[in-house]
CSV table of C-alpha atoms in Angstrom, one decimal:
chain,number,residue,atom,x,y,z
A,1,UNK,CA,-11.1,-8.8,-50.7
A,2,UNK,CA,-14.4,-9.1,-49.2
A,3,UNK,CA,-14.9,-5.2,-48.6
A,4,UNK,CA,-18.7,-5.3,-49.2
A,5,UNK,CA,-19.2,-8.0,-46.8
A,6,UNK,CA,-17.1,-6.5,-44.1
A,7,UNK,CA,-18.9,-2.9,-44.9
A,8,UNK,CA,-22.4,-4.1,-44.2
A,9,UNK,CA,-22.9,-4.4,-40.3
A,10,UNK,CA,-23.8,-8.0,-39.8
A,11,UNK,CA,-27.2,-8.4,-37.9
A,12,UNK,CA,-26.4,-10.9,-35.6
A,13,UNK,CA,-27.7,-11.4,-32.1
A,14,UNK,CA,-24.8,-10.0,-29.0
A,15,UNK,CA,-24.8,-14.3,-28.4
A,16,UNK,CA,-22.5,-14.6,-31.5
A,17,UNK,CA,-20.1,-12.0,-30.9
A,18,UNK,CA,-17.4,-14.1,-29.4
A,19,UNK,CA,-14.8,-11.7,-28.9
A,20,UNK,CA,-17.5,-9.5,-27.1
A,21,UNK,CA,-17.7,-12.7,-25.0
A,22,UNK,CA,-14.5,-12.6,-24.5
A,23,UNK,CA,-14.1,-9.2,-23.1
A,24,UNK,CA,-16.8,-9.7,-20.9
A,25,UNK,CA,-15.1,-12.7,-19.4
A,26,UNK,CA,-12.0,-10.7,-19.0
A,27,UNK,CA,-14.0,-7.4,-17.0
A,28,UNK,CA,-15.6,-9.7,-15.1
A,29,UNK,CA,-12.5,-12.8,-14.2
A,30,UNK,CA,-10.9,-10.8,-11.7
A,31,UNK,CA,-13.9,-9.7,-9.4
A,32,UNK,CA,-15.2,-13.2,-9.4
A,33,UNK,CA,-12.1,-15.1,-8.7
A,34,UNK,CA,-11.5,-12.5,-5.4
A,35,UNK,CA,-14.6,-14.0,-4.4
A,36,UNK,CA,-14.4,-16.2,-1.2
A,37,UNK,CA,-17.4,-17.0,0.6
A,38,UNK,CA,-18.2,-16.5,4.5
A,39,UNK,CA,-21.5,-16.2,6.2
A,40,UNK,CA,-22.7,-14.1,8.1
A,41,UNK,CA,-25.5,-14.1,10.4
A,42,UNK,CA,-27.2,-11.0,9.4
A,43,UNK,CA,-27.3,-8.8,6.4
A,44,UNK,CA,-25.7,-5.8,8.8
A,45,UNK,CA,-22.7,-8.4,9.6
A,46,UNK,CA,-22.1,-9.4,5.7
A,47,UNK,CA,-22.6,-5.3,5.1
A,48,UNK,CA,-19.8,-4.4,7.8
A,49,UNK,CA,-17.7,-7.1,6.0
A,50,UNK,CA,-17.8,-5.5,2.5
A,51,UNK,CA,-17.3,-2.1,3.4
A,52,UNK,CA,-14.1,-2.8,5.4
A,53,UNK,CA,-12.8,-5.1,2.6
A,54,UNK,CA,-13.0,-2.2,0.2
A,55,UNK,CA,-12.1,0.4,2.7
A,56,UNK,CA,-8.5,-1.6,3.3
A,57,UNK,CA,-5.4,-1.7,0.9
A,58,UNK,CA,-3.4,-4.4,-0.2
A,59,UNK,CA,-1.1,-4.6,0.8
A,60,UNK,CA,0.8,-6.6,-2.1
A,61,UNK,CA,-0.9,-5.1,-5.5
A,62,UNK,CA,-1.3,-1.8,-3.4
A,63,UNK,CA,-3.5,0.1,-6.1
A,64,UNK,CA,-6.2,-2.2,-5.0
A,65,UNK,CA,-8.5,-3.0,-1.8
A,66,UNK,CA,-8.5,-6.1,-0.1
A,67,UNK,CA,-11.7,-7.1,-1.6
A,68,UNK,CA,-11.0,-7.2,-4.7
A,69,UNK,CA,-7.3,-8.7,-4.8
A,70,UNK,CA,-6.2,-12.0,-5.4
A,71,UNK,CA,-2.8,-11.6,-3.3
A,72,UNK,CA,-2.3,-14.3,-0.9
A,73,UNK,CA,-2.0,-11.8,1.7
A,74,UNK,CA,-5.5,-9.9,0.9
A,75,UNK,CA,-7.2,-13.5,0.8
A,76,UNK,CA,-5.8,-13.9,4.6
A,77,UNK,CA,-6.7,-10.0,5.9
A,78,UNK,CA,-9.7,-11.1,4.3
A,79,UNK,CA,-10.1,-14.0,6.5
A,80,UNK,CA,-9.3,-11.9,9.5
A,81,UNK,CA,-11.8,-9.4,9.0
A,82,UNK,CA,-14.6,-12.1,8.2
A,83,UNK,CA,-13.8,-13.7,11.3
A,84,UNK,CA,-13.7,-10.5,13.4
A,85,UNK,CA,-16.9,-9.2,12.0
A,86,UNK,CA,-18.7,-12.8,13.1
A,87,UNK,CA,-17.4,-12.2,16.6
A,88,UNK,CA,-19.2,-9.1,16.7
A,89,UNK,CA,-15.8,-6.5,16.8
A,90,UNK,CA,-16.8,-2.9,15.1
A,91,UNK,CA,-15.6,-1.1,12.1
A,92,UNK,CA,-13.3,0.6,14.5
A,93,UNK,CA,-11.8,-2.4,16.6
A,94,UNK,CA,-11.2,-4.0,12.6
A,95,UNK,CA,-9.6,-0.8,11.8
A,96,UNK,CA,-7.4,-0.2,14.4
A,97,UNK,CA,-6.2,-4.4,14.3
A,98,UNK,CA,-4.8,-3.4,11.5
A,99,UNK,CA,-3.3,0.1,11.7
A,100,UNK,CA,-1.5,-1.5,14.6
A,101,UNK,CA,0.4,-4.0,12.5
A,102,UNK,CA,0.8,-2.1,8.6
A,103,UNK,CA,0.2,1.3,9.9
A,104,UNK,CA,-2.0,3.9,8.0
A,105,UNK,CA,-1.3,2.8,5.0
A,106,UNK,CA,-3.9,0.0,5.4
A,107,UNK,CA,-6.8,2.4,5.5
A,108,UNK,CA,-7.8,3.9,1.7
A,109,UNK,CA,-9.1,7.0,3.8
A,110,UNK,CA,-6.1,8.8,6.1
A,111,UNK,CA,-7.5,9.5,9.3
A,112,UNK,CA,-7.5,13.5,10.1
A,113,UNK,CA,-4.4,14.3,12.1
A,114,UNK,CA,-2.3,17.2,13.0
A,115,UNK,CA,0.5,15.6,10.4
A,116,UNK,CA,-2.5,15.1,7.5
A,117,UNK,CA,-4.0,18.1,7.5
A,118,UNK,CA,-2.3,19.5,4.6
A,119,UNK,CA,-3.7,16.8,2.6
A,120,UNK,CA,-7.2,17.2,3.6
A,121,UNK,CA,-7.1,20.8,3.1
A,122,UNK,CA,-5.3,21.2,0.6
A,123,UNK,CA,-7.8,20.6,-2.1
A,124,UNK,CA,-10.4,22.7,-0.5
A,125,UNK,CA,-7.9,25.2,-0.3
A,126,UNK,CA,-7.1,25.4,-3.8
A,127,UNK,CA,-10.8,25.2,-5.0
A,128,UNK,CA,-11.4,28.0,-3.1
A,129,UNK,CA,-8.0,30.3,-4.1
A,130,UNK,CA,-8.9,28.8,-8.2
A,131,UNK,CA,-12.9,30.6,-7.3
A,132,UNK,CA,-11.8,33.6,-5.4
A,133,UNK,CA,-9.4,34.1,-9.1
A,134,UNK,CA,-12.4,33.3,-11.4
A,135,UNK,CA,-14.8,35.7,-10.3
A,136,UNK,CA,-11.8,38.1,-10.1
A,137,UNK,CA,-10.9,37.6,-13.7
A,138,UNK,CA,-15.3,37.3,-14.9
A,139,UNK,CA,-15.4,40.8,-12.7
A,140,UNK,CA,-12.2,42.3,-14.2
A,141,UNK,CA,-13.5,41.4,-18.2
A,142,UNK,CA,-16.9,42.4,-17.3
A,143,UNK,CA,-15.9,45.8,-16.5
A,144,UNK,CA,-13.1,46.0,-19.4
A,145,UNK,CA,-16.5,44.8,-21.8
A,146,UNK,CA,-19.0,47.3,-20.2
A,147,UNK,CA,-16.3,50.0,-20.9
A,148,UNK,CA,-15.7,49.3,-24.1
A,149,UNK,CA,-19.8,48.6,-24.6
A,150,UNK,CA,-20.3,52.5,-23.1
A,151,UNK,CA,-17.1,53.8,-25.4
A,152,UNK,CA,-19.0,52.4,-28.8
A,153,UNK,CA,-22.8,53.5,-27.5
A,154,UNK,CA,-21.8,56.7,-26.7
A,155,UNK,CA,-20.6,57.7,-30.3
A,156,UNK,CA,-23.6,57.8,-32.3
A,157,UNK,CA,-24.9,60.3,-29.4
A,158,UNK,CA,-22.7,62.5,-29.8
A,159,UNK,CA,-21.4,62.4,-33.4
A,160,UNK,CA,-24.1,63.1,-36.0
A,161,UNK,CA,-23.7,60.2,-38.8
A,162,UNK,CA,-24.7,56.5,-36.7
A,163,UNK,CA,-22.5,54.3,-36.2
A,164,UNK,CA,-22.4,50.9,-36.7
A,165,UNK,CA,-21.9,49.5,-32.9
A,166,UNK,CA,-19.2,46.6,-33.0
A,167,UNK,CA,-20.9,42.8,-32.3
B,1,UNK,CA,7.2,51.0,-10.5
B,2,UNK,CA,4.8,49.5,-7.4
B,3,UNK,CA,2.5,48.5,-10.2
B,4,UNK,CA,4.8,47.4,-12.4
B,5,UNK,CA,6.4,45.0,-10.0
B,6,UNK,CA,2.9,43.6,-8.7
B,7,UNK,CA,2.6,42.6,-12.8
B,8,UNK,CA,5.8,41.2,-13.3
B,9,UNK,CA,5.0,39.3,-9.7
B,10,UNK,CA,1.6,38.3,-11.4
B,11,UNK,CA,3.1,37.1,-14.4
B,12,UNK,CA,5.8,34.9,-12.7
B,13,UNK,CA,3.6,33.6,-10.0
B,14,UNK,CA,2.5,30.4,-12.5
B,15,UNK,CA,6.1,29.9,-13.1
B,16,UNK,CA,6.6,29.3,-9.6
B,17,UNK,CA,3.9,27.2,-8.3
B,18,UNK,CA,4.8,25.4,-11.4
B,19,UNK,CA,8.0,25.3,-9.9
B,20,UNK,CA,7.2,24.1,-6.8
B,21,UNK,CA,4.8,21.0,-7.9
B,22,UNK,CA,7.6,19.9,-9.7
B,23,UNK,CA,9.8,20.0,-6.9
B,24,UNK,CA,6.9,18.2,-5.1
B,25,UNK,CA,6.9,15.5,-7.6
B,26,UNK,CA,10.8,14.8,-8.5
B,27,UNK,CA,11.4,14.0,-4.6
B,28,UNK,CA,8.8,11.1,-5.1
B,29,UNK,CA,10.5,9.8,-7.9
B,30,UNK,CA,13.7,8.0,-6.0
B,31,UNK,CA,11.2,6.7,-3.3
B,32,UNK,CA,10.4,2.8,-3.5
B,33,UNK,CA,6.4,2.5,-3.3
B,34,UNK,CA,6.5,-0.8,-1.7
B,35,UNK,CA,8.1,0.3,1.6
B,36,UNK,CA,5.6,0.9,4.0
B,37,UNK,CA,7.3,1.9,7.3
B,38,UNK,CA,6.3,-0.8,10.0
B,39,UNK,CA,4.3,1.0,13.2
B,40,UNK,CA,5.5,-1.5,14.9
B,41,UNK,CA,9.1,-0.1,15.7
B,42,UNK,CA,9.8,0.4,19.3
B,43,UNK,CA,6.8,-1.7,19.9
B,44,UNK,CA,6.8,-5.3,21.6
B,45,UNK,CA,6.9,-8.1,19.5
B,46,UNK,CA,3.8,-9.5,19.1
B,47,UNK,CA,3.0,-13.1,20.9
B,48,UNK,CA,3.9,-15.6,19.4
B,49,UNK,CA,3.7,-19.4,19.5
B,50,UNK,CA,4.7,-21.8,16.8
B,51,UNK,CA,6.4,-25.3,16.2
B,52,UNK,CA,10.0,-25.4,15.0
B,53,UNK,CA,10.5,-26.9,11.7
B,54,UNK,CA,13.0,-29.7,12.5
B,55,UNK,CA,10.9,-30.9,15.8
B,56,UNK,CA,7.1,-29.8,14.9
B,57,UNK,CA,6.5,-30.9,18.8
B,58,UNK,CA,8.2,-28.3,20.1
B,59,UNK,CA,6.5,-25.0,20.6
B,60,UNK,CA,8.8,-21.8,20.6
B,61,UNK,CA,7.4,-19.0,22.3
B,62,UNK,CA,8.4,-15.0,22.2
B,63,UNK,CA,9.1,-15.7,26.3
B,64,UNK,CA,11.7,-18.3,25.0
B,65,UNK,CA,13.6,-16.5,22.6
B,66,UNK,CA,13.7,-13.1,25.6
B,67,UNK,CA,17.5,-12.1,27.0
B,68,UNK,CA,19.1,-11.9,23.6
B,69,UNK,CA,19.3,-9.7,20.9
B,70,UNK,CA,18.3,-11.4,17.5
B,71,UNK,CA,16.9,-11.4,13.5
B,72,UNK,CA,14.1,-12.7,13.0
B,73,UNK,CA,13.9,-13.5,9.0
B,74,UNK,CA,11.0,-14.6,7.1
B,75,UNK,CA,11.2,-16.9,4.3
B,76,UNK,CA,9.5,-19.6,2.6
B,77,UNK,CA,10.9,-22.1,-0.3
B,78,UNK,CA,8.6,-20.2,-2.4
B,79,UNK,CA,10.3,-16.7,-2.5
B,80,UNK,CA,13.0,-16.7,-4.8
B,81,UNK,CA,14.4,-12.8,-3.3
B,82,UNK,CA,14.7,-15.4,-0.3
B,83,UNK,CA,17.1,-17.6,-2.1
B,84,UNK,CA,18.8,-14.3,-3.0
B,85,UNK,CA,19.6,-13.2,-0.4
B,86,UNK,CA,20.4,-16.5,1.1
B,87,UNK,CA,24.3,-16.2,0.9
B,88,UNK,CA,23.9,-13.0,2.9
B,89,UNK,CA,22.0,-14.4,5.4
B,90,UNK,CA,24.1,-17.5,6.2
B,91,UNK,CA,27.4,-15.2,5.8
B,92,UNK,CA,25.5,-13.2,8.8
B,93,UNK,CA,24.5,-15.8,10.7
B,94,UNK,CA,28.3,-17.9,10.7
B,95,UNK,CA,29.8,-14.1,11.4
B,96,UNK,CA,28.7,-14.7,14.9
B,97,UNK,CA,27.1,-11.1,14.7
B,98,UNK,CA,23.9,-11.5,15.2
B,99,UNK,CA,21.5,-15.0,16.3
B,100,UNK,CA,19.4,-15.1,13.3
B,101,UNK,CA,16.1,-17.3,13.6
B,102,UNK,CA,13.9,-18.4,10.5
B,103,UNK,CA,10.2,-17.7,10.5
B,104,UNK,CA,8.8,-19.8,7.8
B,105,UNK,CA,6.1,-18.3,6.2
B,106,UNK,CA,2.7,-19.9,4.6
B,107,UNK,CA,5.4,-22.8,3.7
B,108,UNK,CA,5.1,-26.5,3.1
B,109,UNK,CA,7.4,-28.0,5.5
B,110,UNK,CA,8.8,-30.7,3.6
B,111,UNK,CA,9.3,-27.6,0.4
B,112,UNK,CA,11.4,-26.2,3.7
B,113,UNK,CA,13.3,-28.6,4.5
B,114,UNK,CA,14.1,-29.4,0.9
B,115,UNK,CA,15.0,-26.1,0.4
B,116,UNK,CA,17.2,-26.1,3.0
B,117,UNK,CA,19.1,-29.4,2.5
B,118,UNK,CA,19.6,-28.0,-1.2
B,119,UNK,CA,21.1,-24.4,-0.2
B,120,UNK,CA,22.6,-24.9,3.3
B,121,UNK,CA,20.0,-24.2,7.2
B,122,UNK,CA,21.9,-21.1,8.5
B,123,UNK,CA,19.4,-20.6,11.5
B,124,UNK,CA,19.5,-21.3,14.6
B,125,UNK,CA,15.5,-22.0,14.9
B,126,UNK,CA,12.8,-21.8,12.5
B,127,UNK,CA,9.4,-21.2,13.5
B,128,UNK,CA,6.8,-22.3,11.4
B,129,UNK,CA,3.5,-19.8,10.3
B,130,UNK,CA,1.7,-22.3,8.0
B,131,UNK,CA,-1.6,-20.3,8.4
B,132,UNK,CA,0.5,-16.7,8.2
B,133,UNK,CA,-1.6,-15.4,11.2
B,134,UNK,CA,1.7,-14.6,13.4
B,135,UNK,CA,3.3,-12.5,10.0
B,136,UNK,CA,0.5,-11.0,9.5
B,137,UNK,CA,0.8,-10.0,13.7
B,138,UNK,CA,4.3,-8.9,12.6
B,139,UNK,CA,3.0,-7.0,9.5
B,140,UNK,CA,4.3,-9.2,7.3
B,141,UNK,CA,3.7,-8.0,3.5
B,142,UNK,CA,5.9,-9.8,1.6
B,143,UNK,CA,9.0,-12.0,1.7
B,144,UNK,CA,12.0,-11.7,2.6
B,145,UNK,CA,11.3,-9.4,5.8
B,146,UNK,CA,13.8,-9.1,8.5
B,147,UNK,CA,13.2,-7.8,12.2
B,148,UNK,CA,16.1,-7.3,14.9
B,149,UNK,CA,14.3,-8.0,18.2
B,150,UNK,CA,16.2,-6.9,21.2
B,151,UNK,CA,16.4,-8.9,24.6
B,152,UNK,CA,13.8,-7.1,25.5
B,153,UNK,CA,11.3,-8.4,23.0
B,154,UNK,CA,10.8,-4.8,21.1
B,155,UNK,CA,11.2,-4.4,17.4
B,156,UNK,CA,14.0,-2.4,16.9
B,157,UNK,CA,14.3,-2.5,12.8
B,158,UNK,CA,12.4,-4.0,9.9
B,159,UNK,CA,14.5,-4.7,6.9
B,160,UNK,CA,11.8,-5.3,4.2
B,161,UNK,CA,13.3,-7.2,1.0
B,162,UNK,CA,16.5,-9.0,0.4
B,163,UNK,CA,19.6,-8.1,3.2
B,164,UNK,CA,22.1,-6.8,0.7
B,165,UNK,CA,25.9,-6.1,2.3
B,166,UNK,CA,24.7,-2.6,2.0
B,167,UNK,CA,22.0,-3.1,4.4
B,168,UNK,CA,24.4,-5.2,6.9
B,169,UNK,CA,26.8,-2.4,6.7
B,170,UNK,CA,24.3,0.3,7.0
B,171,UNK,CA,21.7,-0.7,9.0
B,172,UNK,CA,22.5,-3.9,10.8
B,173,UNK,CA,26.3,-3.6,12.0
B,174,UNK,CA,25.2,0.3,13.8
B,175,UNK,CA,21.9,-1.2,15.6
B,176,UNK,CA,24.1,-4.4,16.9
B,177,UNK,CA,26.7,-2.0,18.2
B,178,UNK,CA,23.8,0.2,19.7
B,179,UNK,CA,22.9,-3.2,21.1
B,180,UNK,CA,25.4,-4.5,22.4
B,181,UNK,CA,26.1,-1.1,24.0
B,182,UNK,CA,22.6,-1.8,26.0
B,183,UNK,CA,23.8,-5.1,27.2
């Protein structure tokens, strides 16, 4: 066994770490190969492009945007949209292309409705209902402690021999 | 006794809302993730315009295929659910029940045709989407997808995945009856 050898941390550059390599490759492999190229004719154009390709599901691997999936399908929507956003359509017009043919789903952001408000209130609603029972509880102990506090103090007042106040 | 059911009503309250998420999470459970309900029921078909697969000169239109109730089934050689549910589909289309039309989808003709000589051609059309822009007009997520198109040209039901009996039976047979009722 070559314990010592394995003890010692070897000081050898990041270069020649090849299972560091590895993993690297492997974070990086599926961003790159989602990776098509279009161009655009200006930066706002290429901007509008990304923003709606991560703002849209897939619709195949549907824990991930259109960007970033290698799905035939996303690869075609992604198409679309680059070809929409060079003729000149808005983030809206995109939008709506497609909530007309997969529905809602498309969009990672529901739109605010009558039959999603629940979900978009909902968390607010319990943040506020989990403060409004914090302070409640921090008000409730802080009045038990300052009783308690006033019970101990008010001994050595009244009784002759001090007491020793509890910590 | 007010007070002490305000504290038993306090000390239960977690119980419940536990409760209640539960409840919220167990009805999720026998849900399938990958059906996303098509927007496009009710709707008109969207345009379409596409050779047929046996006679790539000939252009089928929606206009062409108006005045009848039909299913509209997309495939491609490369889906094996398709091949599943193949037996189904031809069983359906011989029954007399239903026209059922073939959109080949992001398909190499000649893998088509292949496929077809190899497991039987049960349609009575096939319109080819090389570039998938009409499916993805349609919705199209996956294959197989089926739609039932009325004479009118409006989507009356998406069947997305394989057509089991259980689908003909429960889905299929009632709409063609509700169909034919129209005509």
């Amino acid at each position: 066994m070559k314990t010592q050898l394995r003890k010692k941390p070897a000081a050898r550059p990041f270069f020649q770490y090849p299972r560091k390599w590895l993993l690297a490759a492997l974070l990086f492999s599926q961003t790159l190969l989602a990776i098509d190229v279009y161009q655009f004719d200006t930066p706002q154009q290429e901007a509008l492009y990304r923003h709606l390709t991560e703002e849209l599901r897939c619709l195949v691997c549907q824990n991930q945007n259109i960007a970033d999936s290698d799905a035939d399908l996303a690869k075609d929507l992604r198409q679309e949209v680059a070809q929409f956003v060079k003729q000149g359509k808005t983030q809206e017009e995109i939008i709506d292309y497609l909530v007309q043919r997969y529905g809602d789903f498309v969009r990672y952001s529901p739109p605010v409705r009558i039959d999603t408000i629940v979900l978009w209130t909902l968390p607010f609603a319990v943040l506020l209902f989990g403060g409004w029972g914090l302070i409640r509880t921090i008000k409730a102990n802080n009045q038990t402690n300052a009783a308690a506090i006033a019970k101990t103090h008010s001994q050595p007042t009244s009784a002759d021999s001090p007491t020793e106040p509890d910590s | 006794m007010k007070k002490s059911t305000s504290t038993w009503l306090k000390a239960i309250l977690p119980l419940i809302i536990f409760i209640g998420f539960v409840a919220l999470l167990m009805s999720g459970i026998g849900k399938n993730p990958r059906l996303i309900p098509s927007p496009l029921i009710g709707k008109p078909a969207p345009d379409f315009a596409l050779p047929s697969l046996h006679d790539p000169k000939r252009i089928i239109r929606k206009q062409d295929l108006l005045g009848q109730y039909y299913l509209l089934n997309v495939w491609g050689s490369w889906c094996p659910s398709c091949r599943v549910e193949h037996p189904m589909v031809s069983q359906l289309a011989s029954s007399g029940l239903i026209p059922v039309y073939g959109l080949n989808w992001k398909d190499e003709p000649e893998n088509a045709k292949a496929w077809l000589q190899q497991f039987g051609d049960p349609y009575a059309d096939i319109l080819v989407d090389y570039e998938g822009r009409t499916a993805i007009d349609f919705g199209v997520y996956g294959a197989p997808e089926s739609f039932i198109i009325d004479k009118k040209g409006i989507i009356r039901h998406k069947v997305v995945g394989e057509i089991t009996p259980q689908v003909v039976q429960n889905e299929l047979i009632p709409l063609i009856r509700i169909l034919d009722a129209e005509s």
